PDB file of C-alpha atoms in Angstrom:
ATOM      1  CA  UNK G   1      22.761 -39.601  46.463  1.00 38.00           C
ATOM      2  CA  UNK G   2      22.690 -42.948  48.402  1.00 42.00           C
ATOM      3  CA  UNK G   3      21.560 -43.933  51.589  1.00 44.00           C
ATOM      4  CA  UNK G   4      25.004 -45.769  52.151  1.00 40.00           C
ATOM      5  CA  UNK G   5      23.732 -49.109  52.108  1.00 36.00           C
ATOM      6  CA  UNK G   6      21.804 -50.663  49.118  1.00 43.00           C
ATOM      7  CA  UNK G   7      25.291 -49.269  47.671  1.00 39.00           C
ATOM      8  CA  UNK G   8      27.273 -50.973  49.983  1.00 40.00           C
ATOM      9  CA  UNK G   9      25.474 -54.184  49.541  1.00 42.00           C
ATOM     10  CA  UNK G  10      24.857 -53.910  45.942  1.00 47.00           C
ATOM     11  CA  UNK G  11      26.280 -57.238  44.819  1.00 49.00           C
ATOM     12  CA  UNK G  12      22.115 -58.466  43.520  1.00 65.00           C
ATOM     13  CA  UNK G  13      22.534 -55.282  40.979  1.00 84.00           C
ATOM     14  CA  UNK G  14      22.725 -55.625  37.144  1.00 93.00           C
ATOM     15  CA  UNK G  15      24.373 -53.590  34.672  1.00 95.00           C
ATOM     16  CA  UNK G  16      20.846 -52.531  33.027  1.00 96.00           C
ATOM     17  CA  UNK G  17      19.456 -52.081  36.809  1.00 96.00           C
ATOM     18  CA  UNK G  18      21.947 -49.601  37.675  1.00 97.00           C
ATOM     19  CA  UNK G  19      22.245 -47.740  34.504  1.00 97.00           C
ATOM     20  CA  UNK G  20      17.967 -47.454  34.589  1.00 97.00           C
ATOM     21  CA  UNK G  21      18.124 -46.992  38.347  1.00 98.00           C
ATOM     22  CA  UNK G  22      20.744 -44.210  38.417  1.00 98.00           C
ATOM     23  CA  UNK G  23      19.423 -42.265  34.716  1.00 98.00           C
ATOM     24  CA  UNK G  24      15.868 -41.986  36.746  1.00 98.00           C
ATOM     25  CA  UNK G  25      16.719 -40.863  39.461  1.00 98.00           C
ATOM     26  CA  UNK G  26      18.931 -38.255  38.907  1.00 98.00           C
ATOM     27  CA  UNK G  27      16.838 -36.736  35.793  1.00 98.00           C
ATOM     28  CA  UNK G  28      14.199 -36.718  38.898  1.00 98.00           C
ATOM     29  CA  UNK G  29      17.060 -35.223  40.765  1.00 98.00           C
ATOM     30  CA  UNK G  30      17.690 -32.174  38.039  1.00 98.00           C
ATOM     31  CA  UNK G  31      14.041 -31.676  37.279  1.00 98.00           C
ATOM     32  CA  UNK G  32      12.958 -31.055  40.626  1.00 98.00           C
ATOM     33  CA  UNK G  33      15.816 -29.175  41.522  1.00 98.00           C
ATOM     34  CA  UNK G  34      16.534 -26.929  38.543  1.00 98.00           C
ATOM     35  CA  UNK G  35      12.295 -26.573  38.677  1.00 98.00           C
ATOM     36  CA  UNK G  36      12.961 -24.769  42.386  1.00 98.00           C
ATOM     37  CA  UNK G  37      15.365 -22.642  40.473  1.00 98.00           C
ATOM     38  CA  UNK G  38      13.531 -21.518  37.722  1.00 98.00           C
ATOM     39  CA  UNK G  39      10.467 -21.387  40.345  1.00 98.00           C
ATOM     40  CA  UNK G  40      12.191 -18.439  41.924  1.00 98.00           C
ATOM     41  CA  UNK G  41      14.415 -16.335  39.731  1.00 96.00           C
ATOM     42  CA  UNK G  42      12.241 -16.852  36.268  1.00 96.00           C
ATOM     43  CA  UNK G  43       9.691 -14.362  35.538  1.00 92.00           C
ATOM     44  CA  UNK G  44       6.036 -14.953  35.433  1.00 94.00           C
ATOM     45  CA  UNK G  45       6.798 -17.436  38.111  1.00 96.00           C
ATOM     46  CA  UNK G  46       4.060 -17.783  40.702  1.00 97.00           C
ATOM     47  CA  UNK G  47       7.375 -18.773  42.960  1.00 97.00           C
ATOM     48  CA  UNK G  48       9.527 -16.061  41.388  1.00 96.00           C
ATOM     49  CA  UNK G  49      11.537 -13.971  44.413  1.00 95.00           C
ATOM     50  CA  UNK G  50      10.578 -17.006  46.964  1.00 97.00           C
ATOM     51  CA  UNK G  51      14.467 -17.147  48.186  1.00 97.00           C
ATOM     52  CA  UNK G  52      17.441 -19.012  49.264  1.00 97.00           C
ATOM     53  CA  UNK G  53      15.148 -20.858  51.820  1.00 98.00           C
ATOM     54  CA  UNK G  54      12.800 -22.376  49.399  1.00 98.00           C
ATOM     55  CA  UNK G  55      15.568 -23.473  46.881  1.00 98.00           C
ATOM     56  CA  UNK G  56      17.463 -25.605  49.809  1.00 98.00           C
ATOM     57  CA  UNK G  57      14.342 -26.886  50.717  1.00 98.00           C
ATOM     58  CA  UNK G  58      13.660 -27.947  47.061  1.00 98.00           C
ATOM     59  CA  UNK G  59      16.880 -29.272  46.543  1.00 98.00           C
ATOM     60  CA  UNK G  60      16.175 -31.710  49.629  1.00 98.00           C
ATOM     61  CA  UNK G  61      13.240 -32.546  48.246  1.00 98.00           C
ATOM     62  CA  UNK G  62      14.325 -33.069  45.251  1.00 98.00           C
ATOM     63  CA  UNK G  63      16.914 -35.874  46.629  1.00 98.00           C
ATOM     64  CA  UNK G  64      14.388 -37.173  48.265  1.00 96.00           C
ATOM     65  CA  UNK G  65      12.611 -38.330  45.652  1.00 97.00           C
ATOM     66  CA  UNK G  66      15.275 -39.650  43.077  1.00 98.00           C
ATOM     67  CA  UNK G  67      16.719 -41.626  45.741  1.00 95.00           C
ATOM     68  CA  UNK G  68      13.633 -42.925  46.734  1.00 94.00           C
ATOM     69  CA  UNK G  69      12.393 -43.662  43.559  1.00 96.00           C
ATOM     70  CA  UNK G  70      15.361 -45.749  42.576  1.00 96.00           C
ATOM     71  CA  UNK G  71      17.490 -47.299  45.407  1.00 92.00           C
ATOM     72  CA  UNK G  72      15.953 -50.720  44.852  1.00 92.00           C
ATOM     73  CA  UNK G  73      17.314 -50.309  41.638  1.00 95.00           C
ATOM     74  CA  UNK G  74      20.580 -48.921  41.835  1.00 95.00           C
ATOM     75  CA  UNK G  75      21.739 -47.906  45.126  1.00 92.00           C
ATOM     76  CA  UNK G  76      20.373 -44.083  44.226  1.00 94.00           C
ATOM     77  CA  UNK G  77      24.443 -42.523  44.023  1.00 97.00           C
ATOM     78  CA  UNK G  78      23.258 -39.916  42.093  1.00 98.00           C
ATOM     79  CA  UNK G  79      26.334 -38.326  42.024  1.00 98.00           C
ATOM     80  CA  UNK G  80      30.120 -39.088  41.151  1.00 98.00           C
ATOM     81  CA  UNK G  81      31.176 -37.736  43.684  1.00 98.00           C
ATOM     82  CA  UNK G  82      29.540 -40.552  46.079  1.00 98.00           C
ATOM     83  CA  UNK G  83      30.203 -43.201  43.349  1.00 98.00           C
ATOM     84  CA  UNK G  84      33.913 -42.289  44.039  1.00 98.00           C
ATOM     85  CA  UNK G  85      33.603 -41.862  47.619  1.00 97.00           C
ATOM     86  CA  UNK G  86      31.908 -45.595  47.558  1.00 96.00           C
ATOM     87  CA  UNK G  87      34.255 -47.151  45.453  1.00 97.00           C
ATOM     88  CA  UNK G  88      37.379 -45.675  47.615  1.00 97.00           C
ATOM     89  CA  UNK G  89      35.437 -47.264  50.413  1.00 93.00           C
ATOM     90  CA  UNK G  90      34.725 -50.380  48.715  1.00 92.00           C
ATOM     91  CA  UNK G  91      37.633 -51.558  46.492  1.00 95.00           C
ATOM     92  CA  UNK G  92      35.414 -52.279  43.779  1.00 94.00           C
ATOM     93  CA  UNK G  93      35.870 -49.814  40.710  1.00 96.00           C
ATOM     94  CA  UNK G  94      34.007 -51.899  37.547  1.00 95.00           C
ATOM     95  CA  UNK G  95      30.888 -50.276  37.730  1.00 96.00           C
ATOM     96  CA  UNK G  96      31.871 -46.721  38.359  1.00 98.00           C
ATOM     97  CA  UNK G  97      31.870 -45.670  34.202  1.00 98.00           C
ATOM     98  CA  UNK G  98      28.487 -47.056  33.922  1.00 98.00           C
ATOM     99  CA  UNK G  99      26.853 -44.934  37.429  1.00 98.00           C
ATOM    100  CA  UNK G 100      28.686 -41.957  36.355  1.00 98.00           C
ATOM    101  CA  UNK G 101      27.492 -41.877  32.284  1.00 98.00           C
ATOM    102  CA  UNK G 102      23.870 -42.460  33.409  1.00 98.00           C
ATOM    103  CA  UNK G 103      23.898 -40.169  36.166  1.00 98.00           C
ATOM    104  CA  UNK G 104      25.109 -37.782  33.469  1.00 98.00           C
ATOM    105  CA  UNK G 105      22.703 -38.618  31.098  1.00 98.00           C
ATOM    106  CA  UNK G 106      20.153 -38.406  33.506  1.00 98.00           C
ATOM    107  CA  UNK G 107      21.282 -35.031  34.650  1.00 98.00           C
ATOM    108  CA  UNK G 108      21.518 -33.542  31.436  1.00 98.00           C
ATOM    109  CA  UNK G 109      17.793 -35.089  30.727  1.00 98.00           C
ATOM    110  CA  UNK G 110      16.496 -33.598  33.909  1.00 98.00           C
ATOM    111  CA  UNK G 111      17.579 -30.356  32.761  1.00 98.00           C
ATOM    112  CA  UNK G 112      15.582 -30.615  28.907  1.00 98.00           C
ATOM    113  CA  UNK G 113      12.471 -31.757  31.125  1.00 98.00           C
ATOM    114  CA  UNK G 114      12.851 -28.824  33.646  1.00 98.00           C
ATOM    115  CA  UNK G 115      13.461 -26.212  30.433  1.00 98.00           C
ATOM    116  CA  UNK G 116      10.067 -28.024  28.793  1.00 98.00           C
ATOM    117  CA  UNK G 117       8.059 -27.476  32.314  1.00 98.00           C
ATOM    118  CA  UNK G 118       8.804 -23.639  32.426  1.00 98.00           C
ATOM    119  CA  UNK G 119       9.073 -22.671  28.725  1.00 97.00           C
ATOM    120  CA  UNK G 120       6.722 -19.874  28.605  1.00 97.00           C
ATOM    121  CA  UNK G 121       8.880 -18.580  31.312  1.00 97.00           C
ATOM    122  CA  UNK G 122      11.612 -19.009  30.111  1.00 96.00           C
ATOM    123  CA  UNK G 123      10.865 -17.265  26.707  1.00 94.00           C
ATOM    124  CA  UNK G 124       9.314 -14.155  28.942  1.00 93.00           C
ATOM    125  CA  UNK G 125      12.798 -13.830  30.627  1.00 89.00           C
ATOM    126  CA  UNK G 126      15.379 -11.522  30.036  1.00 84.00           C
ATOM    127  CA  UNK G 127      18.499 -11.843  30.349  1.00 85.00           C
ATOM    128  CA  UNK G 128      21.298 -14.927  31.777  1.00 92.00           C
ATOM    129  CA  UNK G 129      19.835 -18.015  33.270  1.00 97.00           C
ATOM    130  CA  UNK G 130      22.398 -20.124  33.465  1.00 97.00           C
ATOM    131  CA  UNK G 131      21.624 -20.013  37.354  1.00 97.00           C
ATOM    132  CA  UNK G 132      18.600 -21.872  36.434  1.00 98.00           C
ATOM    133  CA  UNK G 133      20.736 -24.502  35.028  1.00 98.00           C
ATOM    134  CA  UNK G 134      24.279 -24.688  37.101  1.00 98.00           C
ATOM    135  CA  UNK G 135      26.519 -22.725  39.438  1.00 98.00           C
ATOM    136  CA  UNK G 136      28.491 -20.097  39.679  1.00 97.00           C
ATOM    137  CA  UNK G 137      30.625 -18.395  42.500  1.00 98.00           C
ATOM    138  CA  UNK G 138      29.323 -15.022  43.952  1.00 97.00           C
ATOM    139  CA  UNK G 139      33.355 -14.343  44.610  1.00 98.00           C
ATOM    140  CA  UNK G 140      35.224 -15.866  41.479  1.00 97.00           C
ATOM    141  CA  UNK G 141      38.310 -17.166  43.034  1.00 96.00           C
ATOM    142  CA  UNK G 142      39.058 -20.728  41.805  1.00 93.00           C
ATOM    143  CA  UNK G 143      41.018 -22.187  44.726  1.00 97.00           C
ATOM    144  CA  UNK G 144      38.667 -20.561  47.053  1.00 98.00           C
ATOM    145  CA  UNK G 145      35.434 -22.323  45.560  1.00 98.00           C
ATOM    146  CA  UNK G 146      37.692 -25.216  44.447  1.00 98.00           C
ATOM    147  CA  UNK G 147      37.631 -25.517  48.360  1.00 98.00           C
ATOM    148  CA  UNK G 148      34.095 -24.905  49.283  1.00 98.00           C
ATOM    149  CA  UNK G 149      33.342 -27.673  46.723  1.00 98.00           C
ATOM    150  CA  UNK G 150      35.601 -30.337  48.251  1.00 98.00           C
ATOM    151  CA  UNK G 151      34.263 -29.287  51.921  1.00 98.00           C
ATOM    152  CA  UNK G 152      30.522 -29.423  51.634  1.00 98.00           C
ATOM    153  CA  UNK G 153      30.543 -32.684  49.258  1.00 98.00           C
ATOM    154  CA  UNK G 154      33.409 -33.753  52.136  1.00 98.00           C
ATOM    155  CA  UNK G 155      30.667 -33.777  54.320  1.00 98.00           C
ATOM    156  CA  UNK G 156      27.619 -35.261  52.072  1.00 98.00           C
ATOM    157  CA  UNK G 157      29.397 -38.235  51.279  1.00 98.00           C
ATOM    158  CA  UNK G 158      31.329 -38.859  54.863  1.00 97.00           C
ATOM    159  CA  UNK G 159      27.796 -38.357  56.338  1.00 95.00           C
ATOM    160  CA  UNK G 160      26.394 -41.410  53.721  1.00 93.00           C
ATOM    161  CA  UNK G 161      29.255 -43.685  54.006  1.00 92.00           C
ATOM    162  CA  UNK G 162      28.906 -43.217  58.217  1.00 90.00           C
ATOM    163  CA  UNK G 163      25.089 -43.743  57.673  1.00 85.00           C
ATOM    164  CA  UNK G 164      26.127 -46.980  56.407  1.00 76.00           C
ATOM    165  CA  UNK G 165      27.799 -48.193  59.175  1.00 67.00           C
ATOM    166  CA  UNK G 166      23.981 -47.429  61.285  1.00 66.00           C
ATOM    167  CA  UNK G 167      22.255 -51.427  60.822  1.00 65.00           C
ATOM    168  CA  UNK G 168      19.284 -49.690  61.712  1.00 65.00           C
ATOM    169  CA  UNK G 169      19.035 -47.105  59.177  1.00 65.00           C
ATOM    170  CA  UNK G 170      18.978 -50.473  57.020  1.00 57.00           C
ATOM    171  CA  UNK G 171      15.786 -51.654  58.533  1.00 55.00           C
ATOM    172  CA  UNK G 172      13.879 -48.488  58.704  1.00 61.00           C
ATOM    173  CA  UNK G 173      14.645 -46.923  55.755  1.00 69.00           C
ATOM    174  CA  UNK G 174      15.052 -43.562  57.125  1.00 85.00           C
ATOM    175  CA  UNK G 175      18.717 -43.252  55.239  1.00 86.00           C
ATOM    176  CA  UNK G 176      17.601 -41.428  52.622  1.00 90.00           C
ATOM    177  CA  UNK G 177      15.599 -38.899  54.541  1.00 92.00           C
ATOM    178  CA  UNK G 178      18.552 -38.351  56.735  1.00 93.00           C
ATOM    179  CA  UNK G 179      20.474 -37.529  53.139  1.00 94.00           C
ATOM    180  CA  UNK G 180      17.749 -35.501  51.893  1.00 96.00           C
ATOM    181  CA  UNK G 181      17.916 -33.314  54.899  1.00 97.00           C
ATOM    182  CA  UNK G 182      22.053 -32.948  55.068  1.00 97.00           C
ATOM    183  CA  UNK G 183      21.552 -31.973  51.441  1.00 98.00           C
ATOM    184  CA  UNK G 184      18.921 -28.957  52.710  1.00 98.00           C
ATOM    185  CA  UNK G 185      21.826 -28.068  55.634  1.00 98.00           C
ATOM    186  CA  UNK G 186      24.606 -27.973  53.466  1.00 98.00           C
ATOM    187  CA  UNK G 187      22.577 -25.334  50.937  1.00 98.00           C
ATOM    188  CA  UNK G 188      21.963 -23.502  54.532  1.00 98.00           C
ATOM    189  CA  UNK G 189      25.480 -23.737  56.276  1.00 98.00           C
ATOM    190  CA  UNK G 190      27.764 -24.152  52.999  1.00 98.00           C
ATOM    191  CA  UNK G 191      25.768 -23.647  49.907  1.00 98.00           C
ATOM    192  CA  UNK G 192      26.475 -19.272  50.048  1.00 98.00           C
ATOM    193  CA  UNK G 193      29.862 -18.978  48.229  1.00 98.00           C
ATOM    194  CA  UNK G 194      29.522 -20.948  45.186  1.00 98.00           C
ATOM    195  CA  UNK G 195      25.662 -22.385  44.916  1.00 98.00           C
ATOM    196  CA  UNK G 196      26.776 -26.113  46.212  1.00 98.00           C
ATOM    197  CA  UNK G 197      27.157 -28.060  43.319  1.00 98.00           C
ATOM    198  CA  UNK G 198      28.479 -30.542  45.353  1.00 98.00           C
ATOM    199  CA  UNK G 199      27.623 -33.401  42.626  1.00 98.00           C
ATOM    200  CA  UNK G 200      29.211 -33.427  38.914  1.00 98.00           C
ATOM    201  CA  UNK G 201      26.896 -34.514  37.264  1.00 98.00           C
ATOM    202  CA  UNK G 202      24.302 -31.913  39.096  1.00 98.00           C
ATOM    203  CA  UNK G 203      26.630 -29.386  36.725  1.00 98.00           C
ATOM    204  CA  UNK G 204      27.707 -30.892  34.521  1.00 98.00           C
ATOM    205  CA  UNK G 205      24.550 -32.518  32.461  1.00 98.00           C
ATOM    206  CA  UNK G 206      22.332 -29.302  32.883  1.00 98.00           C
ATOM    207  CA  UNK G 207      25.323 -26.561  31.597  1.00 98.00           C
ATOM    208  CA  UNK G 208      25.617 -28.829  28.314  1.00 98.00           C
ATOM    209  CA  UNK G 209      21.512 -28.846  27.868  1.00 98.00           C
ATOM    210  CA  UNK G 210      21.885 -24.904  28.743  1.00 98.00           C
ATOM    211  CA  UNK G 211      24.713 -24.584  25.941  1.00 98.00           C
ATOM    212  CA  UNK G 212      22.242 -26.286  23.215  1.00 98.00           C
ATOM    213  CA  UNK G 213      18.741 -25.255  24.460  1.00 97.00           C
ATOM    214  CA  UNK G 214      17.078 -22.557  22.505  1.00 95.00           C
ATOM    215  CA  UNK G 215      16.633 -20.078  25.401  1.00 94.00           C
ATOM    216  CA  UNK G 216      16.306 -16.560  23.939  1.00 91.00           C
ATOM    217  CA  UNK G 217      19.107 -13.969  25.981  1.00 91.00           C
ATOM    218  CA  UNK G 218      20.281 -16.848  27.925  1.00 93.00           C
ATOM    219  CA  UNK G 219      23.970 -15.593  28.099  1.00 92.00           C
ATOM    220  CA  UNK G 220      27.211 -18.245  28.137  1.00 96.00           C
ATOM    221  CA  UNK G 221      27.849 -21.049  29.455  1.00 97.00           C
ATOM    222  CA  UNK G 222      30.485 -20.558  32.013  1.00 98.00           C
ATOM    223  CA  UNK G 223      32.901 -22.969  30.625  1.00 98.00           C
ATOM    224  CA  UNK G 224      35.959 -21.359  32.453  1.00 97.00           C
ATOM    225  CA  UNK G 225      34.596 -21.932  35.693  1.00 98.00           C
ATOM    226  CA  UNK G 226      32.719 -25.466  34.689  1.00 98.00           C
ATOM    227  CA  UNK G 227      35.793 -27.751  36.403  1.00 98.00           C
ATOM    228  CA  UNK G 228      35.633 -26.561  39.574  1.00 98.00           C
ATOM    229  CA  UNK G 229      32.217 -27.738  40.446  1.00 98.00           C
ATOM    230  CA  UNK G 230      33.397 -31.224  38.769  1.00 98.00           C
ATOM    231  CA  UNK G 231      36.507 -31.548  40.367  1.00 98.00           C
ATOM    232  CA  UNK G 232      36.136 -30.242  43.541  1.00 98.00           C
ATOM    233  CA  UNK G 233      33.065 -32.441  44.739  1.00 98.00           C
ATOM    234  CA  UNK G 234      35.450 -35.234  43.227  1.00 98.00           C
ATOM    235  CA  UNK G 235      38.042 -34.519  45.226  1.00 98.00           C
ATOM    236  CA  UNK G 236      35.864 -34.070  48.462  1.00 98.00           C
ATOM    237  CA  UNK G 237      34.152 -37.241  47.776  1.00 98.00           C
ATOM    238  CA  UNK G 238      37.691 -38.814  47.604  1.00 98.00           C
ATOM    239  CA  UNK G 239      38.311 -37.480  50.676  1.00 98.00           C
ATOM    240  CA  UNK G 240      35.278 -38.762  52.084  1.00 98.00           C
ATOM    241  CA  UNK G 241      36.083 -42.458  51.034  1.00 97.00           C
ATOM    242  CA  UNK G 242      39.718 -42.309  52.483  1.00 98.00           C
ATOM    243  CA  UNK G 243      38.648 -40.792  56.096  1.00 97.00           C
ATOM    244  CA  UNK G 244      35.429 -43.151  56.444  1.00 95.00           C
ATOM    245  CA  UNK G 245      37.976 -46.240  55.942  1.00 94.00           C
ATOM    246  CA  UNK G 246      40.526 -44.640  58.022  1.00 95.00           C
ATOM    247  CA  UNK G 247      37.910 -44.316  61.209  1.00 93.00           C
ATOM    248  CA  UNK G 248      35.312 -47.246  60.806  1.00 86.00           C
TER     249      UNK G 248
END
């Protein structure tokens, strides 16, 4: 995620700066947020059964903290879906590869670190936890959470690029904590049909560390349904971009 305006105003970034910035902070991103996960559906899990409440909270959190940890760095995107939105917005395309490879990297590193924090528990559970990992729809139709996709990341990355546009938000540094908290709504008002991906690389990175971890019983991988969480925050966050120039 980004606050909408270290990414805006980015120019004083490097190539190594971004690519450290943006692996950090979203393998803080998929720790912390896969660990709310595995907190409360793993067995033998003081958190186990702790419910949908806890895991939206967590997920905030969990933004909270990558962005934080890296926005002097790179911007804290986080996601391709706001490095599209952002480069709609801006114009400027060159450094899109580079955010989106770390932030997949990152992801998919988040995920090993998460699996290494809750390995006894995940060698006492049975059966699939892929949930742990990625989503899935509770009603598998594709257009239908093709849709829910592009709406809630719609409104993540509107709500950062129209941050941006706030000078005092700059100042205060109270950007990220207003992202943090959308990402908690969202997972409240939107996050019910498909689990709110609403980030690619949030997918993405941890369903290729759940293909090749060593998790006994941990069921497929999903692959069938693994574009629509890509393409449809893509497509929202596209969305995003074009609107935000259209109305600022």
């Amino acid at each position: 995620m980004s606050n909408g305006i270290q990414a805006r105003e980015g120019a004083w970034m490097t190539n190594q700066s971004i690519f450290i910035g943006e692996f950090l902070g979203t393998a803080l991103l998929l720790l912390l947020g896969n660990g709310v996960v595995a907190g409360v559906v793993l067995a033998k899990s003081k958190s186990n059964g702790a419910g949908w409440a806890v895991i939206t909270f967590g997920w905030g959190f969990a933004v909270l903290a990558g962005a934080y940890a890296v926005a002097p760095l790179s911007g804290a995107h986080l996601n391709p879906a706001v490095t599209v939105g952002l480069a709609i917005h801006n114009g400027d395309w060159s450094t899109v590869p580079l955010y989106v490879a770390a932030q997949l990297l990152g992801a998919f590193t988040g995920a090993v670190l998460c699996y290494l924090a809750y390995l006894g528990q995940f060698r006492a559970n049975t059966g699939d936890v892929l949930g742990v990992f990625a989503t899935g729809p509770e009603i598998r139709h594709r257009f239908q959470n093709l849709a829910t996709e592009a709406i809630a990341t719609f409104v993540l990355v509107f709500v950062i690029l129209a941050t941006g546009q706030t000078k005092g938000l700059e100042t205060s540094g109270t950007g990220v904590l207003i992202v943090a908290l959308l990402v908690v709504g969202i997972g409240m008002s939107l996050g019910g049909p498909t689990g709110y991906a609403i980030n690619p690389a949030r997918d993405l990175g941890p369903r290729l560390a759940h293909a090749v971890l060593p998790i006994p019983g941990k069921g497929g991988s999903d692959w069938g349904y693994a574009w629509v969480p890509v393409v449809g925050p893509l497509i929202g966050g596209a969305l995003a971009g074009l609107v935000d120039i259209a109305v600022y």
